[in-house]
Coordinates of C-alpha atoms in Angstrom, one line a residue:
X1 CA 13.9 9.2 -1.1
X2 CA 12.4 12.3 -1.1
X3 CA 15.2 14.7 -0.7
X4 CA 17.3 12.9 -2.7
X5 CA 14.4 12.9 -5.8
X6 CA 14.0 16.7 -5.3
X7 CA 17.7 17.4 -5.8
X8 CA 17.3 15.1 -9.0
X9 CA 19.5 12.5 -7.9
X10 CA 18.6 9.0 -10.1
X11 CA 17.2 6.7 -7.6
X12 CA 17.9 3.2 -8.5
X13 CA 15.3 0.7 -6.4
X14 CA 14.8 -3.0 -6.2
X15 CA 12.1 -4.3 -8.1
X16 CA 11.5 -7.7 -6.4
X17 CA 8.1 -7.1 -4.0
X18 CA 9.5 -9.4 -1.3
X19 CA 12.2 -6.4 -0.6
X20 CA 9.5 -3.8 0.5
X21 CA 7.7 -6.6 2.9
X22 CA 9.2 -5.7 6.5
X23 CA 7.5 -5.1 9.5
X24 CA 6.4 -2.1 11.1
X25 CA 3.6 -3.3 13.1
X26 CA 1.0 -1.5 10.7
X27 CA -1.6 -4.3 11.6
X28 CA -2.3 -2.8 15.0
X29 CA -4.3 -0.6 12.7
X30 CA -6.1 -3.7 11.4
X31 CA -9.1 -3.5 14.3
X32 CA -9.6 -0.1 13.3
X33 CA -10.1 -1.0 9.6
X34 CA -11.9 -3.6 9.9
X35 CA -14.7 -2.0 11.9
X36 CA -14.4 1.1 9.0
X37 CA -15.0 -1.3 6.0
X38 CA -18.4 -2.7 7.7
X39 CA -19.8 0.8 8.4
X40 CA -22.5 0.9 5.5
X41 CA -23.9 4.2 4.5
X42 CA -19.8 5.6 4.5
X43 CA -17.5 5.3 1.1
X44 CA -15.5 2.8 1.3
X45 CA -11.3 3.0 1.8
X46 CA -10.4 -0.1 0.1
X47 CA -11.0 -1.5 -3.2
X48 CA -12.8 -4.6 -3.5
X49 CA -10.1 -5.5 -5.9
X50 CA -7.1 -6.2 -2.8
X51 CA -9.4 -9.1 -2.4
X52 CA -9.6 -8.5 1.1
X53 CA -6.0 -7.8 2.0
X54 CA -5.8 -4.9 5.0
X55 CA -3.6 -2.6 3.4
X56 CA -1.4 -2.6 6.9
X57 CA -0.3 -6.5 6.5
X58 CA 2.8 -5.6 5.4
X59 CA 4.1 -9.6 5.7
X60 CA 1.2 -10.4 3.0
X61 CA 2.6 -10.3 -0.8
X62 CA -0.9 -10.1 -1.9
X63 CA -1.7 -6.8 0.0
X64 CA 1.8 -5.3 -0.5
X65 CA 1.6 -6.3 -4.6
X66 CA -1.8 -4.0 -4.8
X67 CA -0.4 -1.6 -2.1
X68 CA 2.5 -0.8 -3.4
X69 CA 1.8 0.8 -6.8
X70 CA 0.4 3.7 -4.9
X71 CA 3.7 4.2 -3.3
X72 CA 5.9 7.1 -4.5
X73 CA 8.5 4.7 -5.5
X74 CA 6.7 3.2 -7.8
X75 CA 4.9 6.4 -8.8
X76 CA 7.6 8.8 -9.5
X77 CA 9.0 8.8 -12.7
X78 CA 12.7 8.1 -13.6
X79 CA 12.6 6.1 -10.9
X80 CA 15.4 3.0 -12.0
X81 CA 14.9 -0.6 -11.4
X82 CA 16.9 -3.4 -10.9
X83 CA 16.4 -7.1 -10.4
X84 CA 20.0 -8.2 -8.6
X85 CA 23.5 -6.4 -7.9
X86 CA 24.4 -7.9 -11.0
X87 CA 22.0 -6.3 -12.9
X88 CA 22.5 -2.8 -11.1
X89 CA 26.0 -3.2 -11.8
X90 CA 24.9 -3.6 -15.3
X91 CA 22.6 -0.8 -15.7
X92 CA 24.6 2.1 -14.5
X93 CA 27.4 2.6 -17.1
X94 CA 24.0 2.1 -19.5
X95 CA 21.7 4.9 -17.9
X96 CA 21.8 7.9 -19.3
X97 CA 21.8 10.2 -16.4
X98 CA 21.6 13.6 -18.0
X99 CA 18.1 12.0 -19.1
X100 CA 17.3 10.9 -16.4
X101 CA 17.7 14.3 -14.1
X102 CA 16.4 16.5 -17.1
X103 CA 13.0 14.2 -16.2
X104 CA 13.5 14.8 -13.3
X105 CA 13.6 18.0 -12.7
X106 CA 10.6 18.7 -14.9
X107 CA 8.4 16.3 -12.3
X108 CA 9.9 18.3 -10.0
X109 CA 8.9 21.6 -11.2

């Protein structure tokens, strides 16, 4: 992602959450959060607002819906999105790619 991004090379992505949910075995860090959120006295890591989702579940929608907006995919801009093949298939003779890596490259700067 990165290398391609910083040579300004569109990026088209999924948008459907349930294509970023794999598993990478982030809850083994789950013990070590857990124990972090109920030190009092230290800030806290999490938001209240992932109603109590460990950011490492990775199988959980709910904590990879409110994780994943910090991602860089998400964060980037010019990133493109698309629902199905179909729709990618759609989309590309309709993107305007001299746009989209002039944007680019002015993130990127």
């Amino acid at each position: 992602f990165y290398e391609f991004y910083s040579m300004n090379t569109p990026i088209f992505m999924p948008s459907h959450l349930p294509k970023y949910l794999f598993q990478q075995d982030h809850m083994d860090y789950d013990g070590r959060w857990s124990k972090r959120r109920e030190e009092t006295g230290r800030p806290q890591m999490w938001p209240d607002e992932a109603s109590g989702a460990s950011p490492f579940d990775e199988g959980s929608l709910d904590a990879v819906r409110f994780t994943v907006r910090f991602s860089d995919y998400f964060r980037f801009p010019e990133v493109q999105y698309f629902d199905s093949i179909p729709h990618l298939l759609e989309q590309l003779p309709k993107t305007d790619f001299f746009e989209v890596v002039q944007r680019m490259a002015r993130f990127n700067q």
